[in-house]
Amino acid sequence: MLHLRLLVPAEHTDEVTSLLERTVGTTHLVVLPGVARDPVGDMVLCDVAREAGDELIAALRRLGVDTYGSITVENMDLTLSTRADRAEEAAPGEGADAVLWEELVEATHDDSTFSVTYVAFLAVATMLAACGVMLDNAILIVGAMAVGPEFGPLAGISTALVQRAPRLVWRSLWALIGGFAAAMALTAGFAWLMDVFGLFNVGMIEADRPNTAFVWQPDWMSFVVAFLAGIAGTLSLTSAKSGALIGVAISVTTVPAAANAAVAFSYRDYSQMTGSVQQLLANLGGIVLAGTLTLLAQKALWRTTRHHQRAAHTRPPARSTQA
């Protein structure tokens, strides 16, 4: 279930409550007159089944509630109510399959911001990966993958393409390209500093590294793994299963490839640098493609499911014939 808190000017309260009352899957409607001060007006509370949430939020926005008032949506972990159970049963579709597009756009928008914190996380992850590739240490590589925040902009690009939001596309691209450029530049400087202190040397980059050589040797399996990870990551976002993102993060080779490219550049090993960049691009492309196709499939499947269930609910009973 979702919990909605609406701040509505008094002159619009009736049309908003009327919409809530006729929306299938809505229950626990509460109106608190005159309690809102900014904006001045009423507070309207209700619960709605997740599978009915996206259409309800879209309808509220068409009324302009987000313009003259506010819409706040919260996920409810536990609701003990017979009315809530009936509301979920009445709403077409399954809550686990429902996508809240407004929530997804907002989440990817926040995660696709080119900020100091975002660049710091990406740079630290890339430096950790640089230590991993130089020491041929797979544990450090896995740790660096988990730290990297790059899935946010990748999901933002997929969401923006499906929702046709060009501003989010450019915002996500800037965070992705600018973030990796800054992280790789800082990692190249880090490698130079480590070389000065004798902790890195050219022999380490040129040595056989059986545990980490894959980061600069791209093949079709790299793309396949990235594609599967993109599907899993997108599903984890749309179903609010955020824990699955950790598994996604440690299955793609974006950060390690960027790290190896930066270190190879600092030692003028342009062959490894080229291979690493190709690995990076293959992973980024696979994730974006998978995320976009997954969202398109979810949107199409959800529309088909709701259409069939609504048709079943509205179909008149068959007439019995007597001989």
PDB file of C-alpha atoms in Angstrom:
ATOM      1  CA  MET A   1       0.000   0.000   0.000  1.00  0.00           C
ATOM      2  CA  LEU A   2       0.961   3.630  -0.558  1.00  0.00           C
ATOM      3  CA  HIS A   3       0.103   6.522   1.735  1.00  0.00           C
ATOM      4  CA  LEU A   4      -0.747   9.856   0.116  1.00  0.00           C
ATOM      5  CA  ARG A   5      -0.633  13.205   1.885  1.00  0.00           C
ATOM      6  CA  LEU A   6      -2.123  16.054  -0.112  1.00  0.00           C
ATOM      7  CA  LEU A   7      -2.154  19.756   0.723  1.00  0.00           C
ATOM      8  CA  VAL A   8      -5.063  21.319  -1.140  1.00  0.00           C
ATOM      9  CA  PRO A   9      -6.575  24.833  -1.108  1.00  0.00           C
ATOM     10  CA  ALA A  10     -10.125  24.689   0.276  1.00  0.00           C
ATOM     11  CA  GLU A  11     -11.731  25.556  -3.061  1.00  0.00           C
ATOM     12  CA  HIS A  12     -10.209  22.431  -4.648  1.00  0.00           C
ATOM     13  CA  THR A  13     -10.830  19.951  -1.824  1.00  0.00           C
ATOM     14  CA  ASP A  14     -14.165  18.668  -3.142  1.00  0.00           C
ATOM     15  CA  GLU A  15     -12.833  17.772  -6.603  1.00  0.00           C
ATOM     16  CA  VAL A  16      -9.789  16.081  -5.088  1.00  0.00           C
ATOM     17  CA  THR A  17     -11.792  14.025  -2.598  1.00  0.00           C
ATOM     18  CA  SER A  18     -14.270  13.138  -5.346  1.00  0.00           C
ATOM     19  CA  LEU A  19     -11.388  11.778  -7.439  1.00  0.00           C
ATOM     20  CA  LEU A  20     -10.075   9.747  -4.487  1.00  0.00           C
ATOM     21  CA  GLU A  21     -13.495   8.318  -3.668  1.00  0.00           C
ATOM     22  CA  ARG A  22     -14.107   7.039  -7.198  1.00  0.00           C
ATOM     23  CA  THR A  23     -10.588   5.626  -7.668  1.00  0.00           C
ATOM     24  CA  VAL A  24     -10.582   1.847  -7.351  1.00  0.00           C
ATOM     25  CA  GLY A  25      -7.993   0.714  -4.815  1.00  0.00           C
ATOM     26  CA  THR A  26      -8.244   3.773  -2.548  1.00  0.00           C
ATOM     27  CA  THR A  27      -9.261   3.626   1.107  1.00  0.00           C
ATOM     28  CA  HIS A  28      -8.797   5.283   4.527  1.00  0.00           C
ATOM     29  CA  LEU A  29      -9.738   8.742   3.242  1.00  0.00           C
ATOM     30  CA  VAL A  30      -9.259  11.536   5.793  1.00  0.00           C
ATOM     31  CA  VAL A  31      -9.878  15.277   5.330  1.00  0.00           C
ATOM     32  CA  LEU A  32      -8.449  17.735   7.854  1.00  0.00           C
ATOM     33  CA  PRO A  33      -9.987  21.138   7.068  1.00  0.00           C
ATOM     34  CA  GLY A  34      -7.902  24.257   7.472  1.00  0.00           C
ATOM     35  CA  VAL A  35      -4.819  22.631   9.015  1.00  0.00           C
ATOM     36  CA  ALA A  36      -2.399  23.567   6.206  1.00  0.00           C
ATOM     37  CA  ARG A  37      -0.580  26.908   6.415  1.00  0.00           C
ATOM     38  CA  ASP A  38       1.777  26.744   3.421  1.00  0.00           C
ATOM     39  CA  PRO A  39      -0.101  26.502   1.161  1.00  0.00           C
ATOM     40  CA  VAL A  40      -3.174  27.592   3.100  1.00  0.00           C
ATOM     41  CA  GLY A  41      -5.895  24.978   2.880  1.00  0.00           C
ATOM     42  CA  ASP A  42      -6.836  21.442   3.828  1.00  0.00           C
ATOM     43  CA  MET A  43      -4.840  18.251   4.321  1.00  0.00           C
ATOM     44  CA  VAL A  44      -6.203  15.163   2.591  1.00  0.00           C
ATOM     45  CA  LEU A  45      -4.875  11.734   3.548  1.00  0.00           C
ATOM     46  CA  CYS A  46      -5.572   8.363   1.974  1.00  0.00           C
ATOM     47  CA  ASP A  47      -4.092   4.943   1.306  1.00  0.00           C
ATOM     48  CA  VAL A  48      -4.032   3.408  -2.158  1.00  0.00           C
ATOM     49  CA  ALA A  49      -3.009   0.027  -3.525  1.00  0.00           C
ATOM     50  CA  ARG A  50       0.369   0.256  -5.251  1.00  0.00           C
ATOM     51  CA  GLU A  51      -1.084  -1.067  -8.496  1.00  0.00           C
ATOM     52  CA  ALA A  52      -3.505   1.892  -8.588  1.00  0.00           C
ATOM     53  CA  GLY A  53      -0.983   4.452  -7.411  1.00  0.00           C
ATOM     54  CA  ASP A  54       0.539   5.522 -10.724  1.00  0.00           C
ATOM     55  CA  GLU A  55      -2.800   6.337 -12.371  1.00  0.00           C
ATOM     56  CA  LEU A  56      -4.027   8.142  -9.268  1.00  0.00           C
ATOM     57  CA  ILE A  57      -0.921  10.302  -9.036  1.00  0.00           C
ATOM     58  CA  ALA A  58      -1.207  11.129 -12.742  1.00  0.00           C
ATOM     59  CA  ALA A  59      -4.865  12.103 -12.254  1.00  0.00           C
ATOM     60  CA  LEU A  60      -3.972  14.325  -9.281  1.00  0.00           C
ATOM     61  CA  ARG A  61      -1.335  16.064 -11.380  1.00  0.00           C
ATOM     62  CA  ARG A  62      -3.867  16.637 -14.146  1.00  0.00           C
ATOM     63  CA  LEU A  63      -6.015  18.411 -11.553  1.00  0.00           C
ATOM     64  CA  GLY A  64      -2.990  20.572 -10.757  1.00  0.00           C
ATOM     65  CA  VAL A  65      -2.571  19.449  -7.146  1.00  0.00           C
ATOM     66  CA  ASP A  66       1.224  19.488  -7.554  1.00  0.00           C
ATOM     67  CA  THR A  67       0.973  23.129  -8.749  1.00  0.00           C
ATOM     68  CA  TYR A  68      -1.440  24.734  -6.301  1.00  0.00           C
ATOM     69  CA  GLY A  69      -0.699  22.318  -3.441  1.00  0.00           C
ATOM     70  CA  SER A  70       1.514  19.279  -2.886  1.00  0.00           C
ATOM     71  CA  ILE A  71       1.538  15.504  -3.295  1.00  0.00           C
ATOM     72  CA  THR A  72       3.598  13.356  -0.933  1.00  0.00           C
ATOM     73  CA  VAL A  73       3.765   9.581  -1.412  1.00  0.00           C
ATOM     74  CA  GLU A  74       5.151   7.106   1.120  1.00  0.00           C
ATOM     75  CA  ASN A  75       5.581   3.336   0.902  1.00  0.00           C
ATOM     76  CA  MET A  76       3.877   1.511   3.756  1.00  0.00           C
ATOM     77  CA  ASP A  77       5.673  -1.577   5.015  1.00  0.00           C
ATOM     78  CA  LEU A  78       2.706  -2.904   7.001  1.00  0.00           C
ATOM     79  CA  THR A  79      -1.023  -2.163   6.896  1.00  0.00           C
ATOM     80  CA  LEU A  80      -3.435  -4.202   9.003  1.00  0.00           C
ATOM     81  CA  SER A  81      -6.869  -3.404   7.668  1.00  0.00           C
ATOM     82  CA  THR A  82      -9.709  -5.324   6.072  1.00  0.00           C
ATOM     83  CA  ARG A  83     -10.514  -2.243   3.997  1.00  0.00           C
ATOM     84  CA  ALA A  84      -6.943  -2.133   2.717  1.00  0.00           C
ATOM     85  CA  ASP A  85      -7.151  -5.817   1.794  1.00  0.00           C
ATOM     86  CA  ARG A  86     -10.360  -5.180  -0.153  1.00  0.00           C
ATOM     87  CA  ALA A  87      -8.802  -2.166  -1.888  1.00  0.00           C
ATOM     88  CA  GLU A  88      -5.840  -4.241  -3.045  1.00  0.00           C
ATOM     89  CA  GLU A  89      -8.142  -6.987  -4.293  1.00  0.00           C
ATOM     90  CA  ALA A  90     -10.273  -4.490  -6.218  1.00  0.00           C
ATOM     91  CA  ALA A  91      -7.350  -2.735  -7.910  1.00  0.00           C
ATOM     92  CA  PRO A  92      -6.470  -4.325 -11.277  1.00  0.00           C
ATOM     93  CA  GLY A  93      -2.989  -5.858 -11.522  1.00  0.00           C
ATOM     94  CA  GLU A  94      -0.445  -6.974  -8.961  1.00  0.00           C
ATOM     95  CA  GLY A  95       1.378  -4.550  -6.690  1.00  0.00           C
ATOM     96  CA  ALA A  96       4.695  -6.344  -7.211  1.00  0.00           C
ATOM     97  CA  ASP A  97       4.501  -5.637 -10.950  1.00  0.00           C
ATOM     98  CA  ALA A  98       3.378  -2.015 -10.673  1.00  0.00           C
ATOM     99  CA  VAL A  99       5.799   0.755 -11.645  1.00  0.00           C
ATOM    100  CA  LEU A 100       5.430   4.176 -10.051  1.00  0.00           C
ATOM    101  CA  TRP A 101       6.851   6.250 -12.876  1.00  0.00           C
ATOM    102  CA  GLU A 102       6.852   9.498 -10.912  1.00  0.00           C
ATOM    103  CA  GLU A 103       8.808   7.778  -8.122  1.00  0.00           C
ATOM    104  CA  LEU A 104      11.243   6.257 -10.625  1.00  0.00           C
ATOM    105  CA  VAL A 105      11.852   9.567 -12.400  1.00  0.00           C
ATOM    106  CA  GLU A 106      12.393  11.337  -9.080  1.00  0.00           C
ATOM    107  CA  ALA A 107      14.776   8.648  -7.794  1.00  0.00           C
ATOM    108  CA  THR A 108      16.870   8.562 -10.961  1.00  0.00           C
ATOM    109  CA  HIS A 109      16.864  12.357 -11.091  1.00  0.00           C
ATOM    110  CA  ASP A 110      18.388  12.516  -7.607  1.00  0.00           C
ATOM    111  CA  ASP A 111      20.898   9.758  -8.387  1.00  0.00           C
ATOM    112  CA  SER A 112      21.930  11.448 -11.645  1.00  0.00           C
ATOM    113  CA  THR A 113      23.134  14.687 -10.106  1.00  0.00           C
ATOM    114  CA  PHE A 114      26.711  15.684 -10.892  1.00  0.00           C
ATOM    115  CA  SER A 115      27.774  16.658  -7.387  1.00  0.00           C
ATOM    116  CA  VAL A 116      30.901  16.675  -5.267  1.00  0.00           C
ATOM    117  CA  THR A 117      29.650  13.655  -3.327  1.00  0.00           C
ATOM    118  CA  TYR A 118      28.882  11.693  -6.503  1.00  0.00           C
ATOM    119  CA  VAL A 119      32.322  12.409  -7.994  1.00  0.00           C
ATOM    120  CA  ALA A 120      33.999  11.618  -4.670  1.00  0.00           C
ATOM    121  CA  PHE A 121      32.331   8.182  -4.454  1.00  0.00           C
ATOM    122  CA  LEU A 122      33.165   7.402  -8.082  1.00  0.00           C
ATOM    123  CA  ALA A 123      36.775   8.596  -7.710  1.00  0.00           C
ATOM    124  CA  VAL A 124      37.329   6.601  -4.507  1.00  0.00           C
ATOM    125  CA  ALA A 125      35.833   3.509  -6.158  1.00  0.00           C
ATOM    126  CA  THR A 126      38.105   3.967  -9.174  1.00  0.00           C
ATOM    127  CA  MET A 127      41.185   4.391  -6.975  1.00  0.00           C
ATOM    128  CA  LEU A 128      40.281   1.244  -5.034  1.00  0.00           C
ATOM    129  CA  ALA A 129      39.918  -0.577  -8.334  1.00  0.00           C
ATOM    130  CA  ALA A 130      43.313   0.783  -9.421  1.00  0.00           C
ATOM    131  CA  CYS A 131      44.867  -0.823  -6.361  1.00  0.00           C
ATOM    132  CA  GLY A 132      43.013  -4.026  -7.199  1.00  0.00           C
ATOM    133  CA  VAL A 133      44.219  -4.233 -10.800  1.00  0.00           C
ATOM    134  CA  MET A 134      47.815  -3.362  -9.888  1.00  0.00           C
ATOM    135  CA  LEU A 135      47.884  -5.971  -7.099  1.00  0.00           C
ATOM    136  CA  ASP A 136      45.794  -8.429  -9.143  1.00  0.00           C
ATOM    137  CA  ASN A 137      43.469  -8.608  -6.161  1.00  0.00           C
ATOM    138  CA  ALA A 138      39.914  -9.675  -7.022  1.00  0.00           C
ATOM    139  CA  ILE A 139      38.609  -8.748  -3.541  1.00  0.00           C
ATOM    140  CA  LEU A 140      39.573  -5.116  -4.017  1.00  0.00           C
ATOM    141  CA  ILE A 141      37.924  -5.165  -7.441  1.00  0.00           C
ATOM    142  CA  VAL A 142      34.657  -6.420  -5.947  1.00  0.00           C
ATOM    143  CA  GLY A 143      34.826  -3.797  -3.199  1.00  0.00           C
ATOM    144  CA  ALA A 144      35.375  -1.044  -5.738  1.00  0.00           C
ATOM    145  CA  MET A 145      32.403  -2.242  -7.782  1.00  0.00           C
ATOM    146  CA  ALA A 146      30.150  -2.049  -4.722  1.00  0.00           C
ATOM    147  CA  VAL A 147      31.239   1.525  -3.920  1.00  0.00           C
ATOM    148  CA  GLY A 148      30.695   2.925  -7.418  1.00  0.00           C
ATOM    149  CA  PRO A 149      27.493   5.033  -7.821  1.00  0.00           C
ATOM    150  CA  GLU A 150      27.355   4.899 -11.623  1.00  0.00           C
ATOM    151  CA  PHE A 151      24.167   2.827 -11.880  1.00  0.00           C
ATOM    152  CA  GLY A 152      22.098   5.894 -10.958  1.00  0.00           C
ATOM    153  CA  PRO A 153      22.890   7.874 -14.138  1.00  0.00           C
ATOM    154  CA  LEU A 154      22.616   4.702 -16.240  1.00  0.00           C
ATOM    155  CA  ALA A 155      19.113   4.072 -14.873  1.00  0.00           C
ATOM    156  CA  GLY A 156      18.365   7.760 -15.394  1.00  0.00           C
ATOM    157  CA  ILE A 157      19.194   7.490 -19.095  1.00  0.00           C
ATOM    158  CA  SER A 158      16.957   4.432 -19.528  1.00  0.00           C
ATOM    159  CA  THR A 159      14.081   6.053 -17.622  1.00  0.00           C
ATOM    160  CA  ALA A 160      14.412   9.306 -19.556  1.00  0.00           C
ATOM    161  CA  LEU A 161      14.385   7.483 -22.903  1.00  0.00           C
ATOM    162  CA  VAL A 162      11.235   5.541 -22.010  1.00  0.00           C
ATOM    163  CA  GLN A 163       9.478   8.560 -20.487  1.00  0.00           C
ATOM    164  CA  ARG A 164      10.734  10.889 -23.232  1.00  0.00           C
ATOM    165  CA  ALA A 165      12.346  13.305 -20.792  1.00  0.00           C
ATOM    166  CA  PRO A 166      15.247  14.924 -22.690  1.00  0.00           C
ATOM    167  CA  ARG A 167      16.367  17.053 -19.738  1.00  0.00           C
ATOM    168  CA  LEU A 168      16.887  13.930 -17.624  1.00  0.00           C
ATOM    169  CA  VAL A 169      18.816  12.317 -20.501  1.00  0.00           C
ATOM    170  CA  TRP A 170      21.280  15.188 -20.662  1.00  0.00           C
ATOM    171  CA  ARG A 171      21.505  15.428 -16.865  1.00  0.00           C
ATOM    172  CA  SER A 172      22.288  11.708 -16.615  1.00  0.00           C
ATOM    173  CA  LEU A 173      24.785  11.815 -19.503  1.00  0.00           C
ATOM    174  CA  TRP A 174      26.593  14.720 -17.899  1.00  0.00           C
ATOM    175  CA  ALA A 175      26.777  12.902 -14.563  1.00  0.00           C
ATOM    176  CA  LEU A 176      28.003   9.731 -16.282  1.00  0.00           C
ATOM    177  CA  ILE A 177      30.554  11.217 -18.682  1.00  0.00           C
ATOM    178  CA  GLY A 178      31.701  14.034 -16.425  1.00  0.00           C
ATOM    179  CA  GLY A 179      31.883  11.739 -13.413  1.00  0.00           C
ATOM    180  CA  PHE A 180      33.986   9.094 -15.143  1.00  0.00           C
ATOM    181  CA  ALA A 181      36.237  11.742 -16.727  1.00  0.00           C
ATOM    182  CA  ALA A 182      36.898  13.340 -13.341  1.00  0.00           C
ATOM    183  CA  ALA A 183      37.364   9.985 -11.601  1.00  0.00           C
ATOM    184  CA  MET A 184      39.778   8.710 -14.245  1.00  0.00           C
ATOM    185  CA  ALA A 185      41.793  11.938 -14.174  1.00  0.00           C
ATOM    186  CA  LEU A 186      42.060  11.764 -10.387  1.00  0.00           C
ATOM    187  CA  THR A 187      42.997   8.079 -10.581  1.00  0.00           C
ATOM    188  CA  ALA A 188      45.759   8.804 -13.103  1.00  0.00           C
ATOM    189  CA  GLY A 189      47.131  11.361 -10.641  1.00  0.00           C
ATOM    190  CA  PHE A 190      46.751   8.835  -7.838  1.00  0.00           C
ATOM    191  CA  ALA A 191      48.733   6.264  -9.847  1.00  0.00           C
ATOM    192  CA  TRP A 192      51.499   8.799 -10.457  1.00  0.00           C
ATOM    193  CA  LEU A 193      51.631   9.590  -6.718  1.00  0.00           C
ATOM    194  CA  MET A 194      51.729   5.893  -5.823  1.00  0.00           C
ATOM    195  CA  ASP A 195      54.599   5.477  -8.281  1.00  0.00           C
ATOM    196  CA  VAL A 196      56.506   8.317  -6.621  1.00  0.00           C
ATOM    197  CA  PHE A 197      56.211   6.548  -3.267  1.00  0.00           C
ATOM    198  CA  GLY A 198      57.270   3.257  -4.836  1.00  0.00           C
ATOM    199  CA  LEU A 199      53.943   1.510  -4.287  1.00  0.00           C
ATOM    200  CA  PHE A 200      53.147   1.241  -8.015  1.00  0.00           C
ATOM    201  CA  ASN A 201      55.613   0.509 -10.820  1.00  0.00           C
ATOM    202  CA  VAL A 202      55.481  -0.194 -14.532  1.00  0.00           C
ATOM    203  CA  GLY A 203      56.204  -3.881 -13.958  1.00  0.00           C
ATOM    204  CA  MET A 204      52.879  -4.254 -12.146  1.00  0.00           C
ATOM    205  CA  ILE A 205      50.853  -2.983 -15.095  1.00  0.00           C
ATOM    206  CA  GLU A 206      52.767  -5.154 -17.566  1.00  0.00           C
ATOM    207  CA  ALA A 207      52.743  -8.331 -15.471  1.00  0.00           C
ATOM    208  CA  ASP A 208      50.403 -11.258 -16.053  1.00  0.00           C
ATOM    209  CA  ARG A 209      47.328 -10.649 -13.936  1.00  0.00           C
ATOM    210  CA  PRO A 210      45.124 -13.734 -14.181  1.00  0.00           C
ATOM    211  CA  ASN A 211      42.578 -12.480 -11.645  1.00  0.00           C
ATOM    212  CA  THR A 212      41.985  -9.036 -13.143  1.00  0.00           C
ATOM    213  CA  ALA A 213      43.117  -9.191 -16.781  1.00  0.00           C
ATOM    214  CA  PHE A 214      39.466  -9.383 -17.846  1.00  0.00           C
ATOM    215  CA  VAL A 215      39.017  -5.666 -17.179  1.00  0.00           C
ATOM    216  CA  TRP A 216      40.963  -4.743 -20.309  1.00  0.00           C
ATOM    217  CA  GLN A 217      40.085  -7.761 -22.457  1.00  0.00           C
ATOM    218  CA  PRO A 218      36.461  -7.200 -23.535  1.00  0.00           C
ATOM    219  CA  ASP A 219      34.458  -9.894 -25.278  1.00  0.00           C
ATOM    220  CA  TRP A 220      30.816 -10.710 -25.897  1.00  0.00           C
ATOM    221  CA  MET A 221      30.489 -12.175 -22.411  1.00  0.00           C
ATOM    222  CA  SER A 222      31.242  -8.721 -21.005  1.00  0.00           C
ATOM    223  CA  PHE A 223      28.227  -7.355 -22.861  1.00  0.00           C
ATOM    224  CA  VAL A 224      26.019 -10.293 -21.876  1.00  0.00           C
ATOM    225  CA  VAL A 225      26.838  -9.894 -18.173  1.00  0.00           C
ATOM    226  CA  ALA A 226      26.242  -6.133 -18.348  1.00  0.00           C
ATOM    227  CA  PHE A 227      22.922  -6.710 -20.125  1.00  0.00           C
ATOM    228  CA  LEU A 228      21.723  -9.177 -17.479  1.00  0.00           C
ATOM    229  CA  ALA A 229      22.898  -6.848 -14.706  1.00  0.00           C
ATOM    230  CA  GLY A 230      20.990  -3.996 -16.329  1.00  0.00           C
ATOM    231  CA  ILE A 231      17.788  -6.036 -16.255  1.00  0.00           C
ATOM    232  CA  ALA A 232      18.283  -6.963 -12.595  1.00  0.00           C
ATOM    233  CA  GLY A 233      19.165  -3.412 -11.600  1.00  0.00           C
ATOM    234  CA  THR A 234      16.135  -1.929 -13.332  1.00  0.00           C
ATOM    235  CA  LEU A 235      13.804  -4.479 -11.757  1.00  0.00           C
ATOM    236  CA  SER A 236      15.288  -3.714  -8.340  1.00  0.00           C
ATOM    237  CA  LEU A 237      14.507  -0.013  -8.797  1.00  0.00           C
ATOM    238  CA  THR A 238      10.962  -0.455 -10.056  1.00  0.00           C
ATOM    239  CA  SER A 239      10.070  -2.999  -7.382  1.00  0.00           C
ATOM    240  CA  ALA A 240      11.800  -1.102  -4.550  1.00  0.00           C
ATOM    241  CA  LYS A 241      14.133  -4.068  -3.954  1.00  0.00           C
ATOM    242  CA  SER A 242      17.164  -1.854  -3.393  1.00  0.00           C
ATOM    243  CA  GLY A 243      19.197  -4.649  -1.826  1.00  0.00           C
ATOM    244  CA  ALA A 244      19.526  -6.301  -5.225  1.00  0.00           C
ATOM    245  CA  LEU A 245      21.527  -3.304  -6.464  1.00  0.00           C
ATOM    246  CA  ILE A 246      24.560  -4.517  -4.540  1.00  0.00           C
ATOM    247  CA  GLY A 247      24.533  -7.713  -6.567  1.00  0.00           C
ATOM    248  CA  VAL A 248      24.228  -5.669  -9.746  1.00  0.00           C
ATOM    249  CA  ALA A 249      27.086  -3.393  -8.750  1.00  0.00           C
ATOM    250  CA  ILE A 250      29.563  -6.237  -8.262  1.00  0.00           C
ATOM    251  CA  SER A 251      28.681  -7.954 -11.534  1.00  0.00           C
ATOM    252  CA  VAL A 252      29.672  -5.235 -14.021  1.00  0.00           C
ATOM    253  CA  THR A 253      33.138  -4.006 -14.931  1.00  0.00           C
ATOM    254  CA  THR A 254      32.601  -0.273 -15.317  1.00  0.00           C
ATOM    255  CA  VAL A 255      34.695   1.053 -12.420  1.00  0.00           C
ATOM    256  CA  PRO A 256      37.555  -1.499 -12.758  1.00  0.00           C
ATOM    257  CA  ALA A 257      37.786  -0.822 -16.509  1.00  0.00           C
ATOM    258  CA  ALA A 258      37.919   2.942 -15.902  1.00  0.00           C
ATOM    259  CA  ALA A 259      40.600   2.408 -13.260  1.00  0.00           C
ATOM    260  CA  ASN A 260      42.745   0.226 -15.501  1.00  0.00           C
ATOM    261  CA  ALA A 261      42.396   2.737 -18.335  1.00  0.00           C
ATOM    262  CA  ALA A 262      43.596   5.554 -16.059  1.00  0.00           C
ATOM    263  CA  VAL A 263      46.556   3.569 -14.696  1.00  0.00           C
ATOM    264  CA  ALA A 264      47.531   2.321 -18.166  1.00  0.00           C
ATOM    265  CA  PHE A 265      47.409   5.892 -19.460  1.00  0.00           C
ATOM    266  CA  SER A 266      49.691   7.076 -16.657  1.00  0.00           C
ATOM    267  CA  TYR A 267      52.240   4.420 -17.717  1.00  0.00           C
ATOM    268  CA  ARG A 268      51.654   5.060 -21.443  1.00  0.00           C
ATOM    269  CA  ASP A 269      50.390   1.550 -22.056  1.00  0.00           C
ATOM    270  CA  TYR A 270      47.915   2.602 -24.709  1.00  0.00           C
ATOM    271  CA  SER A 271      47.005  -0.949 -25.702  1.00  0.00           C
ATOM    272  CA  GLN A 272      45.640  -1.721 -22.241  1.00  0.00           C
ATOM    273  CA  MET A 273      44.048   1.711 -22.078  1.00  0.00           C
ATOM    274  CA  THR A 274      42.179   1.083 -25.343  1.00  0.00           C
ATOM    275  CA  GLY A 275      40.997  -2.351 -24.225  1.00  0.00           C
ATOM    276  CA  SER A 276      39.827  -0.943 -20.892  1.00  0.00           C
ATOM    277  CA  VAL A 277      37.872   1.850 -22.580  1.00  0.00           C
ATOM    278  CA  GLN A 278      36.218  -0.693 -24.859  1.00  0.00           C
ATOM    279  CA  GLN A 279      35.302  -2.778 -21.814  1.00  0.00           C
ATOM    280  CA  LEU A 280      33.872   0.310 -20.122  1.00  0.00           C
ATOM    281  CA  LEU A 281      31.781   1.289 -23.148  1.00  0.00           C
ATOM    282  CA  ALA A 282      30.511  -2.292 -23.625  1.00  0.00           C
ATOM    283  CA  ASN A 283      29.320  -2.415 -20.018  1.00  0.00           C
ATOM    284  CA  LEU A 284      27.725   1.031 -20.088  1.00  0.00           C
ATOM    285  CA  GLY A 285      25.969   0.295 -23.371  1.00  0.00           C
ATOM    286  CA  GLY A 286      24.731  -3.108 -22.210  1.00  0.00           C
ATOM    287  CA  ILE A 287      23.252  -1.694 -19.004  1.00  0.00           C
ATOM    288  CA  VAL A 288      21.482   1.208 -20.743  1.00  0.00           C
ATOM    289  CA  LEU A 289      20.074  -1.056 -23.465  1.00  0.00           C
ATOM    290  CA  ALA A 290      18.869  -3.628 -20.946  1.00  0.00           C
ATOM    291  CA  GLY A 291      17.359  -0.987 -18.681  1.00  0.00           C
ATOM    292  CA  THR A 292      15.487   0.667 -21.543  1.00  0.00           C
ATOM    293  CA  LEU A 293      14.114  -2.611 -22.902  1.00  0.00           C
ATOM    294  CA  THR A 294      13.128  -3.741 -19.393  1.00  0.00           C
ATOM    295  CA  LEU A 295      11.170  -0.554 -18.712  1.00  0.00           C
ATOM    296  CA  LEU A 296       9.462  -0.749 -22.107  1.00  0.00           C
ATOM    297  CA  ALA A 297       8.518  -4.379 -21.449  1.00  0.00           C
ATOM    298  CA  GLN A 298       7.200  -3.515 -17.977  1.00  0.00           C
ATOM    299  CA  LYS A 299       5.100  -0.669 -19.347  1.00  0.00           C
ATOM    300  CA  ALA A 300       3.622  -2.820 -22.113  1.00  0.00           C
ATOM    301  CA  LEU A 301       2.996  -5.796 -19.802  1.00  0.00           C
ATOM    302  CA  TRP A 302       1.348  -3.609 -17.166  1.00  0.00           C
ATOM    303  CA  ARG A 303      -0.990  -2.003 -19.697  1.00  0.00           C
ATOM    304  CA  THR A 304      -1.961  -5.394 -21.113  1.00  0.00           C
ATOM    305  CA  THR A 305      -2.533  -6.928 -17.661  1.00  0.00           C
ATOM    306  CA  ARG A 306      -4.673  -4.027 -16.444  1.00  0.00           C
ATOM    307  CA  HIS A 307      -6.686  -3.997 -19.665  1.00  0.00           C
ATOM    308  CA  HIS A 308      -7.480  -7.707 -19.404  1.00  0.00           C
ATOM    309  CA  GLN A 309      -8.362  -7.526 -15.713  1.00  0.00           C
ATOM    310  CA  ARG A 310     -10.580  -4.492 -16.201  1.00  0.00           C
ATOM    311  CA  ALA A 311     -12.322  -6.222 -19.081  1.00  0.00           C
ATOM    312  CA  ALA A 312     -12.903  -9.271 -16.870  1.00  0.00           C
ATOM    313  CA  HIS A 313     -14.342  -7.105 -14.080  1.00  0.00           C
ATOM    314  CA  THR A 314     -16.666  -5.170 -16.381  1.00  0.00           C
ATOM    315  CA  ARG A 315     -17.804  -8.111 -18.549  1.00  0.00           C
ATOM    316  CA  PRO A 316     -21.543  -8.724 -17.994  1.00  0.00           C
ATOM    317  CA  PRO A 317     -22.533 -12.171 -16.701  1.00  0.00           C
ATOM    318  CA  ALA A 318     -23.506 -14.692 -19.328  1.00  0.00           C
ATOM    319  CA  ARG A 319     -27.250 -15.154 -19.776  1.00  0.00           C
ATOM    320  CA  SER A 320     -28.588 -18.605 -19.119  1.00  0.00           C
ATOM    321  CA  THR A 321     -30.817 -20.144 -21.753  1.00  0.00           C
ATOM    322  CA  GLN A 322     -33.623 -22.502 -21.023  1.00  0.00           C
ATOM    323  CA  ALA A 323     -34.916 -25.089 -23.421  1.00  0.00           C
TER     324      ALA A 323
END
